[in-house]
Amino acid sequence: MAALELIIGNKNYSSWSFRPWIAMKVKEVEFKETLSLFDEATDQAHFLEFSPTKKVPVLKDGETTIWESLAILEYLADLFPGLDFWPKERIARAQARSISSEMHAGFGALRIECSMNMRREVRAIDVSDAARKDVARIEAIWQGCLDSSGGPFLFGDFCNADAMFAPVVNRLHRYELSRADAVTKYSEAMTALPAWQEWEAAGKAEPWIVEADEA
Ligand SMILES: N[C@@H](CCC(=O)N[C@@H](CS)C(=O)NCC(=O)O)C(=O)O
């Protein structure tokens, strides 16, 4: 098997990069990590050298390029069927895919107003009604999943759905957006992961400031 390479942006802000990265770490998949930094001056023109959309993350498997975080997670599930990137059980798997698609396509207000920011001080900001609705929907998803599975992750063991929601744990905490029980419990499980802690420590140590992501 060719070596896998995951190309990501920085760790402090790049929430889409974080998703496949944490899934691969938790599932102990070996990969080469390549950081390709954002460059506001050129609008990331250099991303076009490896990414058809000029966005990160990108997974390279030999000559093959896979882009879009959710497609990367699907590819990993195909590549490593024994690692349960999706839940084993068919209905749970369908639900995990439903909420992952919802995350991939939605929650725009929350994502735009409250960028993932690993080193941000914990401080509330004024957010729109749309962002509040996003938070309420996330609380309901997490509560429903934890009730059904018994936790500690959305479908019991960590799976791709958890990878898709991982950056939201940072947002709800850093912008003081929720006090729901499900959020507290789920955030405890997520932030206890060595993979989470590795990413967060690396993000905090980065020197780069992206003004647009500093709410
Ligand atoms: N839908 C894409 C979103 C990727 C995305 O927006 N990535 C950001 C970084 S987190 C990016 O590369 N931005 C650079 C740009 O838009 O120029 C995915 O799921 O991978």
Short mmCIF file of C-alpha atoms and ligand atoms in Angstrom, two decimals:
data_model
loop_
_atom_site.label_atom_id
_atom_site.label_comp_id
_atom_site.label_asym_id
_atom_site.label_seq_id
_atom_site.Cartn_x
_atom_site.Cartn_y
_atom_site.Cartn_z
CA MET A 1 0.00 0.00 0.00
CA ALA A 2 1.32 3.47 -0.90
CA ALA A 3 2.06 5.80 1.99
CA LEU A 4 -0.78 8.15 2.88
CA GLU A 5 -0.11 11.86 3.05
CA LEU A 6 -2.57 14.28 4.60
CA ILE A 7 -2.08 17.90 3.56
CA ILE A 8 -3.57 20.32 6.06
CA GLY A 9 -3.58 24.04 6.80
CA ASN A 10 -2.49 25.28 10.17
CA LYS A 11 -3.74 23.63 13.36
CA ASN A 12 -5.05 26.64 15.22
CA TYR A 13 -7.78 27.54 12.76
CA SER A 14 -8.14 24.88 10.06
CA SER A 15 -11.24 23.05 11.19
CA TRP A 16 -11.75 21.05 7.98
CA SER A 17 -8.17 19.81 8.24
CA PHE A 18 -8.76 18.72 11.83
CA ARG A 19 -11.53 16.28 10.85
CA PRO A 20 -9.62 13.63 8.87
CA TRP A 21 -6.51 14.25 10.96
CA ILE A 22 -8.19 13.33 14.27
CA ALA A 23 -9.93 10.32 12.68
CA MET A 24 -6.62 8.95 11.38
CA LYS A 25 -4.88 9.55 14.70
CA VAL A 26 -7.62 7.94 16.80
CA LYS A 27 -7.73 4.94 14.45
CA GLU A 28 -3.91 4.76 14.50
CA VAL A 29 -3.50 4.96 10.74
CA GLU A 30 0.05 5.82 9.72
CA PHE A 31 0.35 8.89 7.54
CA LYS A 32 2.67 11.68 6.61
CA GLU A 33 1.36 15.05 7.72
CA THR A 34 2.19 18.04 5.53
CA LEU A 35 1.37 21.57 6.64
CA SER A 36 0.64 24.00 3.82
CA LEU A 37 0.12 27.41 5.34
CA PHE A 38 -2.56 29.93 4.43
CA ASP A 39 -1.28 32.99 2.64
CA GLU A 40 -3.73 35.89 2.61
CA ALA A 41 -1.54 37.84 0.15
CA THR A 42 -1.92 35.23 -2.61
CA ASP A 43 -5.27 33.81 -1.46
CA GLN A 44 -3.56 30.43 -1.09
CA ALA A 45 -2.65 30.20 -4.78
CA HIS A 46 -0.07 27.52 -3.89
CA PHE A 47 -2.87 25.16 -2.76
CA LEU A 48 -3.63 24.62 -6.47
CA GLU A 49 -0.38 22.65 -6.75
CA PHE A 50 -2.02 19.78 -4.83
CA SER A 51 -5.73 20.62 -4.42
CA PRO A 52 -8.25 20.86 -7.27
CA THR A 53 -10.46 23.14 -5.15
CA LYS A 54 -7.59 25.23 -3.72
CA LYS A 55 -8.69 24.07 -0.29
CA VAL A 56 -7.36 21.79 2.42
CA PRO A 57 -7.52 19.03 3.57
CA VAL A 58 -6.27 16.78 0.79
CA LEU A 59 -5.34 13.13 1.17
CA LYS A 60 -2.79 11.66 -1.19
CA ASP A 61 -2.62 7.91 -1.60
CA GLY A 62 0.24 7.43 -4.02
CA GLU A 63 -0.85 9.08 -7.28
CA THR A 64 -4.45 9.41 -6.11
CA THR A 65 -5.77 12.67 -4.70
CA ILE A 66 -8.86 12.77 -2.51
CA TRP A 67 -10.32 16.12 -1.47
CA GLU A 68 -13.29 17.25 0.66
CA SER A 69 -13.09 16.20 4.31
CA LEU A 70 -16.12 13.91 4.20
CA ALA A 71 -14.93 12.15 1.04
CA ILE A 72 -11.56 11.60 2.73
CA LEU A 73 -13.31 10.03 5.72
CA GLU A 74 -15.30 7.77 3.37
CA TYR A 75 -12.09 6.77 1.59
CA LEU A 76 -10.47 5.84 4.90
CA ALA A 77 -13.49 3.71 5.79
CA ASP A 78 -13.11 1.89 2.45
CA LEU A 79 -9.37 1.49 2.83
CA PHE A 80 -9.50 0.15 6.39
CA PRO A 81 -12.75 -1.82 6.77
CA GLY A 82 -11.52 -3.37 10.02
CA LEU A 83 -11.04 -0.04 11.78
CA ASP A 84 -14.73 0.91 12.00
CA PHE A 85 -14.45 4.45 10.69
CA TRP A 86 -18.25 4.15 10.54
CA PRO A 87 -20.38 2.23 13.07
CA LYS A 88 -20.71 -1.51 12.32
CA GLU A 89 -24.47 -1.59 12.62
CA ARG A 90 -26.39 -0.52 9.48
CA ILE A 91 -28.90 1.88 11.06
CA ALA A 92 -26.27 3.51 13.28
CA ARG A 93 -24.06 3.82 10.22
CA ALA A 94 -26.83 5.54 8.27
CA GLN A 95 -27.44 7.94 11.13
CA ALA A 96 -23.74 8.67 11.51
CA ARG A 97 -23.64 9.49 7.79
CA SER A 98 -26.77 11.67 8.09
CA ILE A 99 -25.36 13.86 10.85
CA SER A 100 -21.95 13.97 9.16
CA SER A 101 -23.59 15.21 5.95
CA GLU A 102 -25.55 17.73 8.01
CA MET A 103 -22.29 19.00 9.50
CA HIS A 104 -20.54 19.08 6.14
CA ALA A 105 -23.32 21.00 4.42
CA GLY A 106 -24.69 23.08 7.26
CA PHE A 107 -24.20 25.11 10.42
CA GLY A 108 -22.88 27.95 8.28
CA ALA A 109 -23.78 30.72 10.73
CA LEU A 110 -21.93 29.05 13.59
CA ARG A 111 -18.95 28.23 11.40
CA ILE A 112 -18.65 31.75 10.00
CA GLU A 113 -19.27 33.68 13.22
CA CYS A 114 -17.24 31.46 15.53
CA SER A 115 -14.13 30.14 13.80
CA MET A 116 -12.38 27.21 15.37
CA ASN A 117 -9.53 28.76 17.33
CA MET A 118 -7.50 26.52 19.61
CA ARG A 119 -5.70 29.33 21.41
CA ARG A 120 -8.61 31.73 21.79
CA GLU A 121 -9.44 32.89 25.31
CA VAL A 122 -12.79 31.59 26.59
CA ARG A 123 -15.12 34.52 25.97
CA ALA A 124 -18.67 34.92 24.74
CA ILE A 125 -19.46 37.15 21.75
CA ASP A 126 -22.79 38.31 20.34
CA VAL A 127 -23.96 35.77 17.80
CA SER A 128 -26.90 35.80 15.40
CA ASP A 129 -30.19 33.96 15.86
CA ALA A 130 -29.08 31.66 13.05
CA ALA A 131 -25.96 30.69 14.99
CA ARG A 132 -28.06 30.10 18.14
CA LYS A 133 -30.30 27.81 16.08
CA ASP A 134 -27.22 25.93 14.88
CA VAL A 135 -26.13 25.44 18.49
CA ALA A 136 -29.59 24.21 19.52
CA ARG A 137 -29.60 21.69 16.66
CA ILE A 138 -26.12 20.45 17.62
CA GLU A 139 -27.21 20.06 21.26
CA ALA A 140 -30.18 17.99 20.09
CA ILE A 141 -28.03 15.81 17.82
CA TRP A 142 -25.47 15.11 20.52
CA GLN A 143 -28.13 14.45 23.19
CA GLY A 144 -30.02 12.06 20.90
CA CYS A 145 -26.89 10.17 19.88
CA LEU A 146 -25.54 9.86 23.42
CA ASP A 147 -28.94 8.68 24.71
CA SER A 148 -29.10 5.99 22.00
CA SER A 149 -25.50 4.83 22.16
CA GLY A 150 -24.71 5.37 25.83
CA GLY A 151 -21.57 7.31 24.76
CA PRO A 152 -18.88 8.26 25.36
CA PHE A 153 -18.83 9.16 21.63
CA LEU A 154 -21.85 9.75 19.42
CA PHE A 155 -22.17 6.10 18.39
CA GLY A 156 -20.26 4.58 21.32
CA ASP A 157 -16.74 4.25 19.96
CA PHE A 158 -15.14 7.14 18.08
CA CYS A 159 -16.18 7.18 14.42
CA ASN A 160 -16.24 9.54 11.45
CA ALA A 161 -19.26 11.40 12.85
CA ASP A 162 -17.14 12.37 15.87
CA ALA A 163 -14.39 13.54 13.54
CA MET A 164 -16.90 15.76 11.72
CA PHE A 165 -18.09 17.35 14.99
CA ALA A 166 -14.67 17.60 16.71
CA PRO A 167 -14.06 21.27 15.79
CA VAL A 168 -17.50 22.18 17.17
CA VAL A 169 -16.33 21.10 20.63
CA ASN A 170 -13.74 23.87 20.47
CA ARG A 171 -16.26 26.45 19.23
CA LEU A 172 -18.92 25.75 21.87
CA HIS A 173 -16.28 26.01 24.59
CA ARG A 174 -14.24 29.00 23.41
CA TYR A 175 -17.30 31.17 22.63
CA GLU A 176 -19.29 29.94 25.68
CA LEU A 177 -22.20 28.87 23.51
CA SER A 178 -23.79 26.02 25.45
CA ARG A 179 -24.34 24.65 28.91
CA ALA A 180 -26.28 21.58 27.78
CA ASP A 181 -25.45 18.32 29.59
CA ALA A 182 -24.76 16.53 26.33
CA VAL A 183 -22.24 19.18 25.34
CA THR A 184 -20.42 18.95 28.68
CA LYS A 185 -20.27 15.15 28.58
CA TYR A 186 -19.31 14.88 24.94
CA SER A 187 -16.70 17.61 25.22
CA GLU A 188 -15.10 15.79 28.15
CA ALA A 189 -14.79 12.60 26.09
CA MET A 190 -13.44 14.45 23.05
CA THR A 191 -10.90 16.60 24.86
CA ALA A 192 -9.59 13.59 26.82
CA LEU A 193 -8.40 11.99 23.57
CA PRO A 194 -4.60 12.12 23.22
CA ALA A 195 -5.18 13.03 19.56
CA TRP A 196 -7.27 16.05 20.53
CA GLN A 197 -4.61 17.15 23.00
CA GLU A 198 -1.83 16.73 20.45
CA TRP A 199 -3.66 18.89 17.88
CA GLU A 200 -4.65 21.54 20.42
CA ALA A 201 -1.11 21.85 21.82
CA ALA A 202 0.31 22.20 18.31
CA GLY A 203 -2.34 24.80 17.39
CA LYS A 204 -1.62 26.83 20.52
CA ALA A 205 2.10 26.82 19.74
CA GLU A 206 1.65 28.20 16.21
CA PRO A 207 2.72 31.80 15.64
CA TRP A 208 0.43 32.60 12.70
CA ILE A 209 -2.51 34.96 13.19
CA VAL A 210 -5.39 34.95 10.68
CA GLU A 211 -7.22 38.19 11.48
CA ALA A 212 -10.40 37.07 9.71
CA ASP A 213 -10.69 34.14 12.12
CA GLU A 214 -10.21 36.20 15.29
CA ALA A 215 -13.76 37.06 16.39
N1 LIG B 1 -15.85 21.48 1.97
C1 LIG B 1 -14.43 21.48 2.19
C2 LIG B 1 -14.05 22.74 2.92
C3 LIG B 1 -12.54 22.94 2.95
C4 LIG B 1 -12.15 24.35 3.37
O1 LIG B 1 -12.94 25.32 3.29
N2 LIG B 1 -10.90 24.48 3.83
C5 LIG B 1 -10.37 25.77 4.19
C6 LIG B 1 -9.45 25.64 5.40
S1 LIG B 1 -10.23 25.00 6.84
C7 LIG B 1 -9.50 26.29 3.06
O2 LIG B 1 -8.75 25.54 2.47
N3 LIG B 1 -9.57 27.58 2.75
C8 LIG B 1 -8.72 28.18 1.77
C9 LIG B 1 -9.46 28.96 0.72
O3 LIG B 1 -10.69 28.88 0.69
O4 LIG B 1 -8.78 29.67 -0.04
C10 LIG B 1 -14.04 20.21 2.97
O5 LIG B 1 -14.93 19.60 3.57
O6 LIG B 1 -12.87 19.79 2.95
#
